[in-house]
Coordinates of N, CA and C and ligand atoms in Angstrom, one line a residue:
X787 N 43.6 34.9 48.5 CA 44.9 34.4 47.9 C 45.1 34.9 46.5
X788 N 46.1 35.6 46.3 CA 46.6 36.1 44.7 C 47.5 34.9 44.3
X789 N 46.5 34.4 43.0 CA 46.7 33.8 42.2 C 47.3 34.3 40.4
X790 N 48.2 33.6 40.4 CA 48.5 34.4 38.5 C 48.8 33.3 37.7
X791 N 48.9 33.7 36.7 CA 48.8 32.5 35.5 C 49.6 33.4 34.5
X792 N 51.1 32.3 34.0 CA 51.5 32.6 33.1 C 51.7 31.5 31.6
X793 N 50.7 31.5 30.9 CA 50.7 30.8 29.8 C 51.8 31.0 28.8
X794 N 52.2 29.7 28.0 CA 53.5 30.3 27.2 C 53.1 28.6 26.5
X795 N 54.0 28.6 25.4 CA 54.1 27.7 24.5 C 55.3 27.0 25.3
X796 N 56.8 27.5 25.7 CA 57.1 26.2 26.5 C 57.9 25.4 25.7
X797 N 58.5 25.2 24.4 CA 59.3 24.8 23.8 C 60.1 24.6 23.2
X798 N 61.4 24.5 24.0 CA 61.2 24.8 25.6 C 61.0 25.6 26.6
X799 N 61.6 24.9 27.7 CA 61.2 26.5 28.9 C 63.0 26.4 29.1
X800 N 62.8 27.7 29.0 CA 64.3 27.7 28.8 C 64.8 29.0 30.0
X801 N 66.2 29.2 30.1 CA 66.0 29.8 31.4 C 65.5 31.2 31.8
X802 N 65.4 32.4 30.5 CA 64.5 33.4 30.3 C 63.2 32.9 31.1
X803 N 62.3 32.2 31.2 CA 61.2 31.6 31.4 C 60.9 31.5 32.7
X804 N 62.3 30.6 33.3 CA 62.3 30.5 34.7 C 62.6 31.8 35.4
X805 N 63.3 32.3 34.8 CA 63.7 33.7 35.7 C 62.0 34.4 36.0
X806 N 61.4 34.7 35.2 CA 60.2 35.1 35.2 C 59.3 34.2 36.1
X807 N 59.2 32.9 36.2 CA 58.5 31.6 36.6 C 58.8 32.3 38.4
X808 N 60.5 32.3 38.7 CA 61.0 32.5 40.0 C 60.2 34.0 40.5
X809 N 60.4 34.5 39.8 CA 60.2 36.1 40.2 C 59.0 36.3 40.6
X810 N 58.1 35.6 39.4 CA 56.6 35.6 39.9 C 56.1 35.1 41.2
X811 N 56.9 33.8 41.5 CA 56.5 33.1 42.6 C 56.6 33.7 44.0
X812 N 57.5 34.5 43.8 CA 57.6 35.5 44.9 C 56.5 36.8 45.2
X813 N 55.9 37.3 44.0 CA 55.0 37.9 44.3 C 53.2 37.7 44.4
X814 N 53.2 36.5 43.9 CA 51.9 36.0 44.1 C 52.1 35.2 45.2
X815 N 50.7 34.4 45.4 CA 50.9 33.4 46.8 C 51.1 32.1 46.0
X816 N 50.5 32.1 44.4 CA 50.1 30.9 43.8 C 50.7 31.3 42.6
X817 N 51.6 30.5 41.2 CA 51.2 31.1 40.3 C 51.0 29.4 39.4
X818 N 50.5 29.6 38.5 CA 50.0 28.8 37.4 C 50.6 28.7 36.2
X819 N 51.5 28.0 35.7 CA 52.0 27.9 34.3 C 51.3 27.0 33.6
X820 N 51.1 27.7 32.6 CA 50.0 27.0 31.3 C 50.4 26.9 30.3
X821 N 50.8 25.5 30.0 CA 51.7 25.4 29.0 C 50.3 25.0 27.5
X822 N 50.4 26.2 26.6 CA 49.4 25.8 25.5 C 49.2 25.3 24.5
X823 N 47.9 24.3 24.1 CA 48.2 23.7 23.2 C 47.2 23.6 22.0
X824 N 47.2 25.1 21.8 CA 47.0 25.0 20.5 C 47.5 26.1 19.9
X825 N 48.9 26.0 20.0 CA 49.9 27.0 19.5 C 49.9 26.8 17.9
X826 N 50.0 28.5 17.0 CA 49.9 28.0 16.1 C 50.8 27.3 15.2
X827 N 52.3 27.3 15.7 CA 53.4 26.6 15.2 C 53.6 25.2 15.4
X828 N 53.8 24.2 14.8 CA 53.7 22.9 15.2 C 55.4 22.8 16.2
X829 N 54.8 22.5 17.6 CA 55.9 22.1 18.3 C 56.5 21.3 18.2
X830 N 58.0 21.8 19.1 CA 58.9 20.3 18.5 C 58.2 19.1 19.2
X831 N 58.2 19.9 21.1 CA 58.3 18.8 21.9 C 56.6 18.7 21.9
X832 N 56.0 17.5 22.4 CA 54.6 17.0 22.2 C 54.5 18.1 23.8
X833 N 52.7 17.7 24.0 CA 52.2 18.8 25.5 C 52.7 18.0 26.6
X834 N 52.5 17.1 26.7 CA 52.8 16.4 27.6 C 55.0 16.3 27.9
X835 N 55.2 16.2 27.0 CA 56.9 16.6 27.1 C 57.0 18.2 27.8
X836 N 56.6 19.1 27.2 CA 56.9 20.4 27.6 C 56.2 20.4 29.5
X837 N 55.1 19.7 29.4 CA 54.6 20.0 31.0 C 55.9 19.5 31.8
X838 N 56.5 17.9 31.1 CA 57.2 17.3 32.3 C 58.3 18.0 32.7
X839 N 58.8 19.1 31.1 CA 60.1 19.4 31.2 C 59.8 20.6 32.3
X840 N 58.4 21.5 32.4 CA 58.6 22.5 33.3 C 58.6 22.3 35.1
X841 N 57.9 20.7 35.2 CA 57.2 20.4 36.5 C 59.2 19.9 37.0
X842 N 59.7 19.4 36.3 CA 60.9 19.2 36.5 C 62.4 20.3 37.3
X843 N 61.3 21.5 36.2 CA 62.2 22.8 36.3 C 62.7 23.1 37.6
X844 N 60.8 23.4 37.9 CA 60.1 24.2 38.9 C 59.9 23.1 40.2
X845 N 60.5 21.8 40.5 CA 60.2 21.3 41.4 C 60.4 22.2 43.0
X846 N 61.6 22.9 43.0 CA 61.8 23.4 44.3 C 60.9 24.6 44.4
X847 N 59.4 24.9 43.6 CA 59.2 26.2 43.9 C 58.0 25.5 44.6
X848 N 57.5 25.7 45.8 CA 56.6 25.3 46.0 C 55.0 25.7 45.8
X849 N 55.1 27.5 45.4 CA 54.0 27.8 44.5 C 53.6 27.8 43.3
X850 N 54.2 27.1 42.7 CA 54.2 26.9 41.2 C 54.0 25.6 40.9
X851 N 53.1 25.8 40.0 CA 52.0 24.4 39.5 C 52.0 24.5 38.1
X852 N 52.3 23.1 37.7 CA 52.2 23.4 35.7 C 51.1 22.2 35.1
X853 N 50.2 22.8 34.3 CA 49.3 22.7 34.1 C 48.9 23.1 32.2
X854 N 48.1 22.2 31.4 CA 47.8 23.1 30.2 C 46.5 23.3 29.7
X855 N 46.5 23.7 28.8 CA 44.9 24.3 28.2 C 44.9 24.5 26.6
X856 N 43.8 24.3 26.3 CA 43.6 24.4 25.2 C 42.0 26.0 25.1
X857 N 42.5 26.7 23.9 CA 40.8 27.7 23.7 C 41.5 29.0 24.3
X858 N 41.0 29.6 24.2 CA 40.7 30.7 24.9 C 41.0 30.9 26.4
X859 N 42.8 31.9 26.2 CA 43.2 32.1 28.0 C 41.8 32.5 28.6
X860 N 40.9 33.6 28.0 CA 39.7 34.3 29.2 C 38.9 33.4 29.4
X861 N 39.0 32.1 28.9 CA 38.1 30.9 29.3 C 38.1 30.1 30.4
X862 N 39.9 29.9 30.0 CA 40.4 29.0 31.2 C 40.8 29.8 32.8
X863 N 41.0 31.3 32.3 CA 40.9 32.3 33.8 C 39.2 32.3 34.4
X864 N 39.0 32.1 33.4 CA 37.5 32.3 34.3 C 37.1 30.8 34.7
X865 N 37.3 29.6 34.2 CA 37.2 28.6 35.0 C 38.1 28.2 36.3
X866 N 39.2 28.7 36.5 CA 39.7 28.5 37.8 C 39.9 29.6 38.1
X867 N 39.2 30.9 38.4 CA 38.8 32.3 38.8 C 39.8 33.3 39.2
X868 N 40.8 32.8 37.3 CA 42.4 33.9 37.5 C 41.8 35.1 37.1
X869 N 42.1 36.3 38.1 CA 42.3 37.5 37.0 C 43.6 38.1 36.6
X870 N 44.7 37.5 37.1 CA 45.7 38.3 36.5 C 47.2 37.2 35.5
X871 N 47.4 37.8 34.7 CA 47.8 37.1 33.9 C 49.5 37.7 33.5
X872 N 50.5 36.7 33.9 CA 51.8 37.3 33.7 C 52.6 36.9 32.3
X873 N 52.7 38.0 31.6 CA 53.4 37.5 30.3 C 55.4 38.3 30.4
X874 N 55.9 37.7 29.7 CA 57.7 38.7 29.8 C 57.6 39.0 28.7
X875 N 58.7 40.5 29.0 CA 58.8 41.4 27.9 C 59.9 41.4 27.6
X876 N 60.7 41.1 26.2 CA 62.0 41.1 26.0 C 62.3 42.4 25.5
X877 N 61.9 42.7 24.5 CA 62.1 43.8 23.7 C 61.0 45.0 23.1
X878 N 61.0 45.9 22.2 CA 60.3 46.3 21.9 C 59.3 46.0 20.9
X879 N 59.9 44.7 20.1 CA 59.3 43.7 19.3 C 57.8 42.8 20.1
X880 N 58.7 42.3 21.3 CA 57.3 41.8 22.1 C 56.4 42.4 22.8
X881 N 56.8 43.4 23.1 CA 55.6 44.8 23.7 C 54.9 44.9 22.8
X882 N 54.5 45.2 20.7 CA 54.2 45.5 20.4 C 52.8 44.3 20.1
X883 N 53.1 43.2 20.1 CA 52.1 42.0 20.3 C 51.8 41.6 21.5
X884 N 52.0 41.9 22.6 CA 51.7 41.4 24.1 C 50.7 42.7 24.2
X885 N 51.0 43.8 24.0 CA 49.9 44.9 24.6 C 48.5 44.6 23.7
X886 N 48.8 44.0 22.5 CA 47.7 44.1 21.9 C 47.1 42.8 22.3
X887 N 47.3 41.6 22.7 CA 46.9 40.6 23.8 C 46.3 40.8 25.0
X888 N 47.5 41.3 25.6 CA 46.4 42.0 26.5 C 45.3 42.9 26.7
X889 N 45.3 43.5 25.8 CA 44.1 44.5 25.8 C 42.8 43.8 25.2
X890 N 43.4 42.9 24.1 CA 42.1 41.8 23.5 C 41.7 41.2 24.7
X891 N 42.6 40.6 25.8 CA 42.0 39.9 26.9 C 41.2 40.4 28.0
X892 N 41.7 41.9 28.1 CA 40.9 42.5 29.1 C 39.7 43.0 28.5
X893 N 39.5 43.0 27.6 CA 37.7 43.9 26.9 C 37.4 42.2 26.7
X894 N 37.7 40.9 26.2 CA 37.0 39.8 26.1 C 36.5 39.4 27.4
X895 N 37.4 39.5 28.5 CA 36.9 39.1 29.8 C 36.2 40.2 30.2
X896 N 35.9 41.7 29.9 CA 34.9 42.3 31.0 C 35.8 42.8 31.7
X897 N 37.1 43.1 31.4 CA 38.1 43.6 32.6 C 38.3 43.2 33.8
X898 N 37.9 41.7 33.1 CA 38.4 41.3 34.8 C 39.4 40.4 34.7
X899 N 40.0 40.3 33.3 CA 41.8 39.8 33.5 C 42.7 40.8 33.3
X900 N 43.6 41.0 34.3 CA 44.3 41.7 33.8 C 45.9 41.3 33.4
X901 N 46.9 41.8 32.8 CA 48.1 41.7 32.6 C 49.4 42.0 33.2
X902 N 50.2 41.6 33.8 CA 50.9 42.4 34.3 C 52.4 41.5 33.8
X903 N 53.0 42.5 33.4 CA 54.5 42.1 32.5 C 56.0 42.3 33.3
X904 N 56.1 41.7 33.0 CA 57.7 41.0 33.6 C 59.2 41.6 33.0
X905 N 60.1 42.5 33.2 CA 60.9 42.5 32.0 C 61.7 41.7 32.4
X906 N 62.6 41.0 31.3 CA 63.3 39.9 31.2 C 64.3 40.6 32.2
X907 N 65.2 39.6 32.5 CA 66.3 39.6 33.3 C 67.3 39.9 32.2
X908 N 68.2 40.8 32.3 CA 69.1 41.2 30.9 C 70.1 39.8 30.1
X909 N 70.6 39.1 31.7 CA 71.2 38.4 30.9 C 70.9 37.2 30.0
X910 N 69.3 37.6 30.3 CA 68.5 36.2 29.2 C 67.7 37.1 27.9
X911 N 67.7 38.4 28.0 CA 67.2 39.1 27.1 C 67.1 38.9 25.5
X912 N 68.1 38.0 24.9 CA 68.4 37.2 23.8 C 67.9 36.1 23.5
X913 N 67.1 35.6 24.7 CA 66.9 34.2 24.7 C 65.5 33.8 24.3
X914 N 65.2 32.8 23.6 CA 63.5 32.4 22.7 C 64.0 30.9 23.0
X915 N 62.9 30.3 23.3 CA 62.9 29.0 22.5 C 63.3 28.6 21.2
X916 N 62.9 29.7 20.5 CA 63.2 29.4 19.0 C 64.7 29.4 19.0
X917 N 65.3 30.6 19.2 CA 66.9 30.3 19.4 C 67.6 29.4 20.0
X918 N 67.0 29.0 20.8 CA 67.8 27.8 21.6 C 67.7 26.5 20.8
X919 N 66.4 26.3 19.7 CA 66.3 25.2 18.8 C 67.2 25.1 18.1
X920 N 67.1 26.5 17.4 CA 68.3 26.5 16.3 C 69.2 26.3 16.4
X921 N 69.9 26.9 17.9 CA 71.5 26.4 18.2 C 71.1 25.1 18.6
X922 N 70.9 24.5 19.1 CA 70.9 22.8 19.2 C 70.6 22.4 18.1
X923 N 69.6 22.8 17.0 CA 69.6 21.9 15.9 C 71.2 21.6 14.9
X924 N 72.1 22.3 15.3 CA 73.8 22.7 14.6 C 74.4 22.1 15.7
X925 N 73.8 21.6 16.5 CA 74.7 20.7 17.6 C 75.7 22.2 18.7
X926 N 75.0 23.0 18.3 CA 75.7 24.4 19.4 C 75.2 24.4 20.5
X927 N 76.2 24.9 21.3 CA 76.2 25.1 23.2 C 75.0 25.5 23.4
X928 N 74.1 25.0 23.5 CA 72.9 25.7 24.8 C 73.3 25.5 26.6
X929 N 73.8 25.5 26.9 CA 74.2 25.4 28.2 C 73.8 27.0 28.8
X930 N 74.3 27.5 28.1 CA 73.9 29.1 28.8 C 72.4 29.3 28.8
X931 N 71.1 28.7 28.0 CA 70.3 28.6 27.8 C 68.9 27.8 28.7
X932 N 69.6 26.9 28.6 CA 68.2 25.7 29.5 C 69.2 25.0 30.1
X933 N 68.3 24.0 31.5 CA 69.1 23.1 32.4 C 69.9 22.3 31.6
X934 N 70.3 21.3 32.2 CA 71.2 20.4 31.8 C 70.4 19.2 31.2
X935 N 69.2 18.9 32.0 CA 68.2 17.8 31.4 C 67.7 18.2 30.3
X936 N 66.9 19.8 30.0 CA 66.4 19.9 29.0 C 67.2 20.0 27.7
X937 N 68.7 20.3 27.9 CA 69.7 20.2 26.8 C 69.5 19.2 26.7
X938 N 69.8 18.0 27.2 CA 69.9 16.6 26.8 C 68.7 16.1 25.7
X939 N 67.5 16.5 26.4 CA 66.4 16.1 25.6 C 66.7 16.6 23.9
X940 N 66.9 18.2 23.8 CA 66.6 18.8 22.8 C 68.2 18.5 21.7
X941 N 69.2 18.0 22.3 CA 70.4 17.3 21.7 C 69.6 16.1 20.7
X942 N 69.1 15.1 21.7 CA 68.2 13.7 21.7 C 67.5 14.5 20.4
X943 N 66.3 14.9 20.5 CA 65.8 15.2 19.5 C 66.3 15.7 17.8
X944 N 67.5 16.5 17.8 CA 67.9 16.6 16.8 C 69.3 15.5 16.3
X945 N 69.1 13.8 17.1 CA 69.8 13.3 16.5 C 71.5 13.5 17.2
X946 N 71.7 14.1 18.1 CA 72.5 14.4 18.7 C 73.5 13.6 19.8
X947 N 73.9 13.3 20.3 CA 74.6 12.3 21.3 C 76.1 13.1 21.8
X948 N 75.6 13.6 23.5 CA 76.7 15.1 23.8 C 77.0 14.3 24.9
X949 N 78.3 14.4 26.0 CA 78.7 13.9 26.9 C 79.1 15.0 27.9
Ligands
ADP1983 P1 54.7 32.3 23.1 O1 53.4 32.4 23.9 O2 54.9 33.4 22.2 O3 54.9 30.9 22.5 P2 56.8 31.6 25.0 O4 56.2 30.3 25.4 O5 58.1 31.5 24.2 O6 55.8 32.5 24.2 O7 57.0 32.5 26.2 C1 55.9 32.8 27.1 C2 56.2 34.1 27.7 O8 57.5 34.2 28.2 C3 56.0 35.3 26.8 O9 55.4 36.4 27.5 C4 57.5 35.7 26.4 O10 57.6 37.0 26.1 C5 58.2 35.3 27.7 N1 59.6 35.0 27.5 C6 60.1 34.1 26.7 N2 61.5 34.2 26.8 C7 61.8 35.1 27.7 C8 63.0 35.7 28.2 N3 64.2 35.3 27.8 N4 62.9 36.7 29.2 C9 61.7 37.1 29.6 N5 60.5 36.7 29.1 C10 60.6 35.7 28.2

């Protein structure tokens, strides 16, 4: 059974995320979202918010399981015996820190994790969590961005009240 794991910070999971989340699920038999927590940015939403918001996402996929960790991804692949590890590529900005991730993670594991990258779906190609914060923190449309629930939350959080 091919199994994959895609770790991400997660806040939110916005719909960039899921396009990659869907796509994956189709090519593995299993895949694993790991939402992390010891990011070094302080998140908005706590670990436990970000898991509910993804298990919510992803309910109709029936291979996809969300799950988090703390330490070292080559730790937690080697405790539930992932080798392959799926990250998305937006730009040329995130190739230039994702290759160097992954290559840290394949010589820390022994080459036995490997990476395999995702390119975004174009029409989410603009899309970060962090952008989607900022327009909700000015009370702006995220609708083209994340579900309808997770808008609501991230309204909620900055004090917001949308109909
Ligand atoms: P980070 O680990 O940097 O906090 P995120 O949780 O935001 O990253 O994202 C997890 C993964 O999803 C990263 O590989 C990131 O490049 C990818 N990703 C985020 N947004 C998109 C998007 N709009 N399209 C494709 N991939 C994306």
């Amino acid at each position: 059974m091919k199994t994959a794991l895609y770790p991400g910070s997660f806040d939110p999971v916005t719909y960039g995320h899921l396009d990659i989340i869907k796509r994956a699920s189709l090519m593995f038999d299993k895949v694993i979202v790991a939402v992390m927590c010891n990011s070094a940015k302080t998140p908005l939403f706590t670990l436990d918010e970000r898991v509910k918001m993804l298990e919510e996402s992803v309910k109709d996929l029936d291979n996809v399981i969300i799950e988090s960790f703390d330490g070292l991804l080559i730790n937690y692949c080697k405790e539930k015996n992932i080798h392959i590890v799926i990250r998305g590529l937006r730009a040329i900005t995130d190739f230039e820190y994702e290759l160097q991730i992954a290559q840290t993670n394949k010589e820390l594991s022994h080459n036995e994790v490997d990476t395999v990258f995702l390119t975004t779906n174009l029409k989410y190609s603009y899309l970060s969590s962090s952008v989607v914060k900022e327009i909700a923190s000015y009370n702006g449309d995220i609708t083209p961005c994340v579900p309808p629930s997770i808008a609501d939350k991230l309204y909620k959080k900055f004090g917001y009240t949308r109909t």
